[in-house]
CSV table of C-alpha atoms in Angstrom, one decimal:
chain,number,residue,atom,x,y,z
A,1,MET,CA,104.5,118.2,133.8
A,2,SER,CA,102.4,116.8,136.6
A,3,ASN,CA,99.4,118.8,135.3
A,4,ILE,CA,99.9,117.3,131.9
A,5,LEU,CA,100.4,113.7,132.8
A,6,PRO,CA,96.7,113.0,133.8
A,7,ASN,CA,95.7,113.9,130.2
A,8,LEU,CA,98.4,111.6,128.9
A,9,GLU,CA,97.2,108.8,131.1
A,10,THR,CA,93.7,109.3,129.8
A,11,PHE,CA,95.1,109.1,126.3
A,12,ALA,CA,97.0,105.9,127.0
A,13,LYS,CA,94.0,104.2,128.4
A,14,GLY,CA,92.1,105.0,125.3
A,15,ALA,CA,94.9,104.3,122.8
A,16,PHE,CA,94.6,101.6,120.2
A,17,ALA,CA,96.7,98.6,119.2
A,18,THR,CA,98.4,98.5,115.8
A,19,ALA,CA,96.9,95.1,115.1
A,20,ALA,CA,93.2,94.9,114.6
A,21,GLY,CA,92.9,92.1,117.1
A,22,VAL,CA,92.0,89.5,114.4
A,23,SER,CA,93.8,86.3,115.0
A,24,THR,CA,92.3,83.9,112.5
A,25,VAL,CA,91.5,85.1,109.0
A,26,GLY,CA,91.9,83.4,105.6
A,27,ALA,CA,94.7,84.1,103.2
A,28,GLY,CA,92.2,85.7,100.9
A,29,LEU,CA,91.2,88.2,103.6
A,30,LEU,CA,94.8,89.0,104.1
A,31,TRP,CA,95.2,89.9,100.5
A,32,TYR,CA,91.9,91.6,99.8
A,33,GLY,CA,91.0,92.9,103.3
A,34,GLN,CA,94.3,93.8,104.8
A,35,ASN,CA,93.7,97.5,104.5
A,36,TYR,CA,90.7,97.1,106.8
A,37,LEU,CA,93.0,95.3,109.3
A,38,ILE,CA,95.9,97.6,109.0
A,39,TYR,CA,94.0,100.9,109.1
A,40,PRO,CA,91.0,100.5,111.5
A,41,SER,CA,90.2,104.2,111.3
A,42,ALA,CA,86.6,103.7,112.5
A,43,PHE,CA,87.8,102.1,115.8
A,44,PRO,CA,86.7,102.9,118.4
A,45,PRO,CA,83.2,103.6,117.1
A,46,GLY,CA,82.7,107.2,116.3
A,47,SER,CA,86.3,107.9,115.4
A,48,ARG,CA,85.3,109.2,112.0
A,49,THR,CA,82.9,111.8,113.3
A,50,ASP,CA,83.9,112.5,117.0
A,51,VAL,CA,87.2,114.3,116.7
A,52,PRO,CA,88.4,116.3,119.7
A,53,ILE,CA,89.7,119.8,119.1
A,54,PRO,CA,92.7,121.4,120.7
A,55,SER,CA,90.6,124.2,122.3
A,56,ASP,CA,89.0,121.4,124.4
A,57,PHE,CA,92.4,121.2,126.1
A,58,GLY,CA,92.9,124.9,126.3
A,59,LEU,CA,95.2,125.2,123.3
A,60,PRO,CA,94.9,127.8,120.5
A,61,TYR,CA,94.9,126.2,117.0
A,62,GLU,CA,94.0,126.6,113.4
A,63,ASP,CA,92.1,124.2,111.2
A,64,LEU,CA,94.5,123.2,108.6
A,65,VAL,CA,92.9,122.0,105.3
A,66,LEU,CA,95.3,120.3,102.9
A,67,HIS,CA,94.6,119.2,99.4
A,68,THR,CA,96.8,116.3,98.1
A,69,PRO,CA,97.9,116.0,94.5
A,70,ASP,CA,95.5,113.1,94.0
A,71,GLY,CA,92.5,115.2,95.1
A,72,VAL,CA,92.0,114.2,98.7
A,73,THR,CA,91.1,116.7,101.3
A,74,LEU,CA,92.8,116.4,104.7
A,75,ARG,CA,91.4,118.2,107.8
A,76,SER,CA,94.3,118.6,110.3
A,77,TYR,CA,95.3,120.9,113.1
A,78,LEU,CA,98.1,123.5,113.4
A,79,LEU,CA,99.2,124.9,116.7
A,80,LEU,CA,101.4,128.0,116.4
A,81,GLN,CA,103.6,129.5,119.1
A,82,SER,CA,103.4,133.1,120.4
A,83,LYS,CA,105.8,134.8,122.8
A,84,VAL,CA,103.1,134.8,125.5
A,85,LEU,CA,100.5,132.0,125.8
A,86,ASP,CA,97.5,132.3,128.0
A,87,ASN,CA,97.9,128.9,129.8
A,88,PRO,CA,99.3,128.4,133.3
A,89,GLN,CA,101.1,125.2,132.2
A,90,THR,CA,103.3,127.1,129.7
A,91,ALA,CA,107.0,126.7,130.2
A,92,GLU,CA,108.9,130.0,130.4
A,93,ILE,CA,111.4,130.6,127.7
A,94,ALA,CA,113.7,133.5,126.9
A,95,PHE,CA,113.0,135.7,123.9
A,96,ASP,CA,113.9,139.1,122.6
A,97,ARG,CA,111.1,141.5,123.5
A,98,ARG,CA,111.7,143.3,120.3
A,99,GLU,CA,110.9,140.4,118.1
A,100,THR,CA,107.4,139.7,116.7
A,101,ASP,CA,105.3,136.6,117.4
A,102,GLU,CA,106.1,135.5,113.9
A,103,GLN,CA,109.8,135.8,114.5
A,104,PHE,CA,109.6,133.9,117.7
A,105,ARG,CA,107.5,131.3,116.0
A,106,ALA,CA,110.0,130.9,113.3
A,107,SER,CA,112.8,130.3,115.8
A,108,ARG,CA,110.9,127.4,117.5
A,109,PRO,CA,110.9,123.8,116.4
A,110,LEU,CA,107.9,122.5,114.4
A,111,VAL,CA,106.8,119.0,115.3
A,112,MET,CA,104.9,117.1,112.7
A,113,MET,CA,102.9,114.4,114.5
A,114,PHE,CA,102.1,111.1,112.7
A,115,HIS,CA,99.8,108.9,114.9
A,116,GLY,CA,99.2,105.2,115.1
A,117,ASN,CA,96.6,103.3,113.0
A,118,GLY,CA,93.6,103.5,115.3
A,119,GLY,CA,91.4,106.4,116.3
A,120,ASN,CA,92.1,109.9,115.0
A,121,HIS,CA,94.6,112.8,115.4
A,122,GLY,CA,92.3,114.4,117.9
A,123,HIS,CA,92.9,111.6,120.4
A,124,ARG,CA,96.6,112.6,120.4
A,125,ILE,CA,96.0,116.2,121.5
A,126,PRO,CA,97.4,115.5,125.1
A,127,LEU,CA,100.7,114.6,123.4
A,128,ALA,CA,100.6,117.7,121.3
A,129,LYS,CA,99.9,119.7,124.4
A,130,THR,CA,103.2,118.5,125.9
A,131,PHE,CA,105.2,119.6,122.8
A,132,PHE,CA,103.3,122.9,122.6
A,133,LEU,CA,103.4,124.0,126.3
A,134,ARG,CA,106.4,122.3,127.8
A,135,MET,CA,108.8,122.4,124.9
A,136,ARG,CA,107.3,125.5,123.2
A,137,CYS,CA,107.1,123.8,119.8
A,138,ASN,CA,104.8,124.6,116.9
A,139,VAL,CA,102.8,121.4,116.2
A,140,LEU,CA,101.2,120.1,113.0
A,141,MET,CA,98.8,117.2,113.7
A,142,LEU,CA,98.2,115.4,110.4
A,143,SER,CA,94.9,113.6,109.9
A,144,TYR,CA,95.5,110.9,107.4
A,145,ARG,CA,93.1,110.2,104.5
A,146,GLY,CA,90.2,108.0,105.7
A,147,TYR,CA,90.8,109.1,109.3
A,148,GLY,CA,88.8,111.6,111.4
A,149,LYS,CA,87.1,114.0,109.1
A,150,SER,CA,89.6,113.7,106.2
A,151,ASP,CA,88.3,112.3,102.9
A,152,GLY,CA,89.5,109.2,101.1
A,153,GLU,CA,90.5,105.7,102.0
A,154,PRO,CA,93.8,104.9,103.8
A,155,SER,CA,96.6,103.0,102.1
A,156,GLU,CA,100.4,103.0,102.3
A,157,ALA,CA,100.7,105.0,99.1
A,158,GLY,CA,98.0,107.3,100.3
A,159,LEU,CA,99.5,108.0,103.8
A,160,CYS,CA,102.9,108.7,102.2
A,161,THR,CA,101.2,111.2,99.8
A,162,ASP,CA,99.5,112.8,102.8
A,163,ALA,CA,102.7,113.2,104.7
A,164,GLN,CA,104.4,114.8,101.7
A,165,ALA,CA,101.5,117.2,101.3
A,166,ALA,CA,102.0,118.3,104.9
A,167,LEU,CA,105.7,118.8,104.3
A,168,ASP,CA,105.1,120.7,101.1
A,169,PHE,CA,102.8,123.0,103.0
A,170,VAL,CA,105.4,123.7,105.6
A,171,LYS,CA,108.1,124.4,103.0
A,172,SER,CA,105.8,126.8,101.3
A,173,ASP,CA,105.0,128.8,104.4
A,174,PRO,CA,107.3,131.8,104.9
A,175,VAL,CA,107.4,131.4,108.7
A,176,LEU,CA,107.2,127.6,109.1
A,177,GLN,CA,109.9,126.9,106.5
A,178,GLN,CA,112.4,128.6,108.9
A,179,CYS,CA,111.5,126.2,111.8
A,180,PRO,CA,113.7,123.2,112.7
A,181,LEU,CA,111.5,120.3,111.6
A,182,VAL,CA,111.0,117.3,113.8
A,183,LEU,CA,109.0,114.2,112.9
A,184,TYR,CA,107.2,112.4,115.7
A,185,GLY,CA,105.8,109.0,114.8
A,186,GLN,CA,104.1,106.3,116.9
A,187,SER,CA,103.8,102.8,115.6
A,188,ILE,CA,102.7,103.0,112.0
A,189,GLY,CA,103.3,106.8,112.3
A,190,GLY,CA,107.0,105.9,112.8
A,191,ALA,CA,106.9,104.2,109.4
A,192,VAL,CA,105.3,107.3,107.9
A,193,SER,CA,108.0,109.4,109.4
A,194,ILE,CA,110.8,107.2,108.2
A,195,ASP,CA,109.4,107.1,104.7
A,196,LEU,CA,109.0,110.9,104.6
A,197,ALA,CA,112.6,111.5,105.9
A,198,SER,CA,114.0,109.0,103.4
A,199,ARG,CA,112.4,110.9,100.5
A,200,ASN,CA,113.3,114.4,101.8
A,201,PRO,CA,116.7,113.9,103.4
A,202,ASP,CA,117.6,117.6,103.3
A,203,SER,CA,114.3,118.9,104.7
A,204,ILE,CA,114.0,117.0,108.0
A,205,ASN,CA,116.1,118.0,111.0
A,206,ALA,CA,115.3,115.2,113.4
A,207,LEU,CA,113.0,112.2,114.0
A,208,ILE,CA,111.4,110.7,117.2
A,209,LEU,CA,110.2,107.2,116.7
A,210,GLU,CA,108.1,105.2,119.2
A,211,ASN,CA,107.3,101.4,119.0
A,212,THR,CA,107.6,101.1,115.3
A,213,PHE,CA,108.5,98.1,113.2
A,214,LEU,CA,110.9,96.8,110.6
A,215,SER,CA,108.2,96.1,108.0
A,216,LEU,CA,104.6,94.9,108.1
A,217,PRO,CA,105.4,91.5,106.5
A,218,ARG,CA,108.0,90.9,109.2
A,219,LEU,CA,105.4,91.9,111.8
A,220,ILE,CA,102.7,89.5,110.7
A,221,PRO,CA,104.1,86.3,112.4
A,222,HIS,CA,103.8,88.1,115.7
A,223,ALA,CA,100.6,90.1,115.2
A,224,LEU,CA,98.7,87.5,113.2
A,225,PRO,CA,100.4,84.1,114.0
A,226,ALA,CA,97.9,82.1,112.1
A,227,LEU,CA,99.0,83.9,108.9
A,228,LYS,CA,102.7,83.7,109.4
A,229,HIS,CA,103.1,81.5,106.3
A,230,PHE,CA,101.2,84.0,104.2
A,231,SER,CA,103.3,87.1,105.0
A,232,PHE,CA,104.2,87.3,101.3
A,233,LEU,CA,100.6,88.3,100.5
A,234,CYS,CA,101.0,91.5,102.5
A,235,HIS,CA,101.0,94.3,99.9
A,236,GLN,CA,101.1,97.1,102.5
A,237,LYS,CA,104.9,96.9,103.1
A,238,TRP,CA,106.0,99.9,105.1
A,239,ASP,CA,109.5,98.6,104.8
A,240,SER,CA,111.3,100.9,107.2
A,241,ALA,CA,114.4,98.7,107.4
A,242,SER,CA,115.3,99.5,103.8
A,243,LYS,CA,114.5,103.2,104.1
A,244,VAL,CA,116.4,104.1,107.3
A,245,PRO,CA,119.8,103.9,105.5
A,246,LEU,CA,118.5,106.7,103.1
A,247,ILE,CA,118.3,109.1,106.1
A,248,PRO,CA,121.6,110.9,106.5
A,249,ALA,CA,123.8,110.0,109.5
A,250,LYS,CA,123.8,113.7,110.4
A,251,THR,CA,120.0,113.6,111.1
A,252,PRO,CA,119.4,113.1,114.8
A,253,ILE,CA,117.0,110.2,115.7
A,254,LEU,CA,115.5,109.4,119.1
A,255,MET,CA,114.1,105.9,119.4
A,256,LEU,CA,111.7,105.0,122.3
A,257,SER,CA,110.8,101.4,122.9
A,258,GLY,CA,108.4,99.7,125.4
A,259,LEU,CA,109.8,96.3,126.4
A,260,LEU,CA,106.3,94.9,127.1
A,261,ASP,CA,105.0,95.9,123.7
A,262,GLU,CA,102.4,93.2,122.8
A,263,VAL,CA,102.0,94.3,119.2
A,264,VAL,CA,105.5,95.3,118.0
A,265,PRO,CA,108.1,92.9,119.4
A,266,LYS,CA,111.0,94.7,121.1
A,267,GLU,CA,113.3,93.0,118.6
A,268,HIS,CA,111.9,95.2,115.8
A,269,MET,CA,113.0,98.4,117.5
A,270,ARG,CA,116.4,96.9,118.5
A,271,GLN,CA,117.1,95.8,114.9
A,272,LEU,CA,115.9,99.2,113.6
A,273,TRP,CA,118.3,100.8,116.1
A,274,GLU,CA,121.2,98.8,114.6
A,275,ILE,CA,120.3,100.1,111.2
A,276,VAL,CA,120.0,103.7,112.5
A,277,ALA,CA,123.4,103.4,114.3
A,278,SER,CA,125.0,102.1,111.1
A,279,ARG,CA,124.0,105.0,108.9
A,280,GLY,CA,127.0,106.5,107.1
A,281,GLN,CA,129.1,103.4,107.0
A,282,LYS,CA,130.6,102.3,103.7
A,283,ARG,CA,129.4,99.0,102.3
A,284,LYS,CA,131.7,96.4,100.8
A,285,GLY,CA,129.6,93.5,99.5
A,286,ASN,CA,127.4,92.4,102.4
A,287,ALA,CA,129.7,94.0,105.0
A,288,THR,CA,129.9,97.5,106.4
A,289,THR,CA,133.1,99.3,107.3
A,290,SER,CA,134.0,102.5,109.1
A,291,SER,CA,137.4,104.2,109.1
A,292,ASN,CA,137.3,104.9,112.9
A,293,ASN,CA,135.7,101.6,114.1
A,294,THR,CA,132.7,103.5,115.3
A,295,LYS,CA,129.2,103.7,113.8
A,296,PRO,CA,128.7,107.2,112.4
A,297,GLY,CA,124.9,107.1,113.0
A,298,LEU,CA,125.6,106.8,116.8
A,299,GLU,CA,126.8,110.4,117.0
A,300,ARG,CA,123.3,111.8,116.6
A,301,ALA,CA,121.1,108.9,117.6
A,302,LYS,CA,119.8,107.6,121.0
A,303,PHE,CA,117.8,104.5,121.9
A,304,ILE,CA,115.9,104.2,125.1
A,305,GLU,CA,113.9,101.2,126.4
A,306,PHE,CA,111.2,101.4,129.0
A,307,GLU,CA,110.9,98.3,131.1
A,308,ASP,CA,107.1,98.7,131.8
A,309,GLY,CA,106.1,100.2,128.5
A,310,ASP,CA,103.6,98.4,126.3
A,311,HIS,CA,102.4,99.4,122.9
A,312,ASN,CA,99.9,102.0,124.2
A,313,ASN,CA,101.4,103.3,127.4
A,314,THR,CA,105.1,103.9,126.6
A,315,CYS,CA,104.4,107.6,126.3
A,316,VAL,CA,103.4,107.8,130.0
A,317,GLN,CA,106.4,105.9,131.4
A,318,PRO,CA,108.7,107.8,133.8
A,319,GLY,CA,111.4,109.6,131.9
A,320,TYR,CA,109.7,109.4,128.5
A,321,TRP,CA,108.9,113.1,128.1
A,322,GLN,CA,112.1,114.3,129.8
A,323,ALA,CA,114.0,112.3,127.2
A,324,VAL,CA,112.0,113.9,124.4
A,325,ALA,CA,112.4,117.3,125.9
A,326,ASP,CA,116.2,116.9,126.2
A,327,PHE,CA,116.4,115.6,122.7
A,328,VAL,CA,114.5,118.6,121.2
A,329,ALA,CA,116.5,121.0,123.3
A,330,SER,CA,119.8,119.4,122.0
A,331,LEU,CA,119.0,120.0,118.4
A,332,ALA,CA,120.0,123.7,118.7
A,333,TYR,CA,123.3,122.6,120.3
A,334,MET,CA,123.9,120.0,117.5
A,335,ASP,CA,123.4,122.6,114.8
A,336,THR,CA,125.7,125.1,116.5
A,337,ALA,CA,128.4,122.5,116.9
A,338,SER,CA,128.1,121.5,113.2
A,339,SER,CA,128.4,125.2,112.2
A,340,GLN,CA,131.6,125.6,114.3
A,341,LYS,CA,133.2,122.5,112.8
A,342,SER,CA,132.5,123.6,109.3
C-alpha cells in the first residue's frame, strides 16, 4: 500500500471540486448554463484531449468502446484480472492452479468506477490501481459522454444512459456477468451509482459512495450561496435521496465522508446514511416502522467519517483503503451467509 499511496496523493492534489467555483451568476445562467457549471469536463485545461492510460501506471488494460442507445460513443478502460500479474505491487491471492485465467477473472469482483465531475477517467487511474492490484478486482473505468475522448455533451439523462450502457455490456459478457458487481462513485459519481442501482436492483451486488449529496437543488445553497433562492431552477436534479429507498436492504453499501468537505456539506452524507440505514422499513403514512426495532438497512451498510478529509483528499486519509478492502472482502462472506440462511 505504501507504494500506491504516492500515486493517490498525486491524484488528490490534482483532483477537482464538484462546484465550478462560480459564486455569483444570474438566475438565467443557472437555468441555461447550469450544465457548464455542473459538468466542467474541460477543466483543468486539456482534460478533453490529455487522458492518461493505465499502462502509464504499469497496468494491463483494454480500450473499451461503448455505443449508447442514443448514438453516443464512449471511450473507457477495462482492466481484467489474471492469475499472475507482472507487477511487484500485486497482492497474493489463493487460486486453483487448474482454473483458467477466465475462470479466475469470473470469480473476482468487478468494480465499475464513476468519477466526479471534473477532469477525466484517466485522472483516477491511481484509484483503479488500488482496486486492481491490492484487491485483485476487475475494473471498468467509465468515461462519461462529453468527458475525455468520449463523444457527446454531458447531462443527467446522458450520464444515466452511459452508466446503463456500461452495465448492459457487463451483463452481456459471458465472463464479466459472473463477477460480483460493485459500484464505486465519488461526488456526482455517487449519484450516478445510486441511480444505476435504483434502476437495476437485482444486478448490483454492492455500492461504495464517497462525498456525494442528497440532490443538486439541495446542494446549491452551500455550493452557490448567491443562488440559494433560485434552487428551483436547477433542472439537473440527481435526487439521490429519493432513489436510495429503491435499492434493496440486502445490497451492501459503504459510505465514506470527509468531515472537512468544502463542496458537499457533511450533513448531506449523514442524511443519506439515515436513508440507507432505513431501507427495508415499512411505511405507515409519513412514519416508518420495523418489527424488531432495528433498521434493516444497517445489517449490510457502513458509514465512516474521516476527520481531516475534504472533498478531494478523503481517498488518501488513513484507513480509507483498508475500509474499502475490508468491505470488498466481506462481500463473499455476506453471500455465503445469505445462502446458508436460505
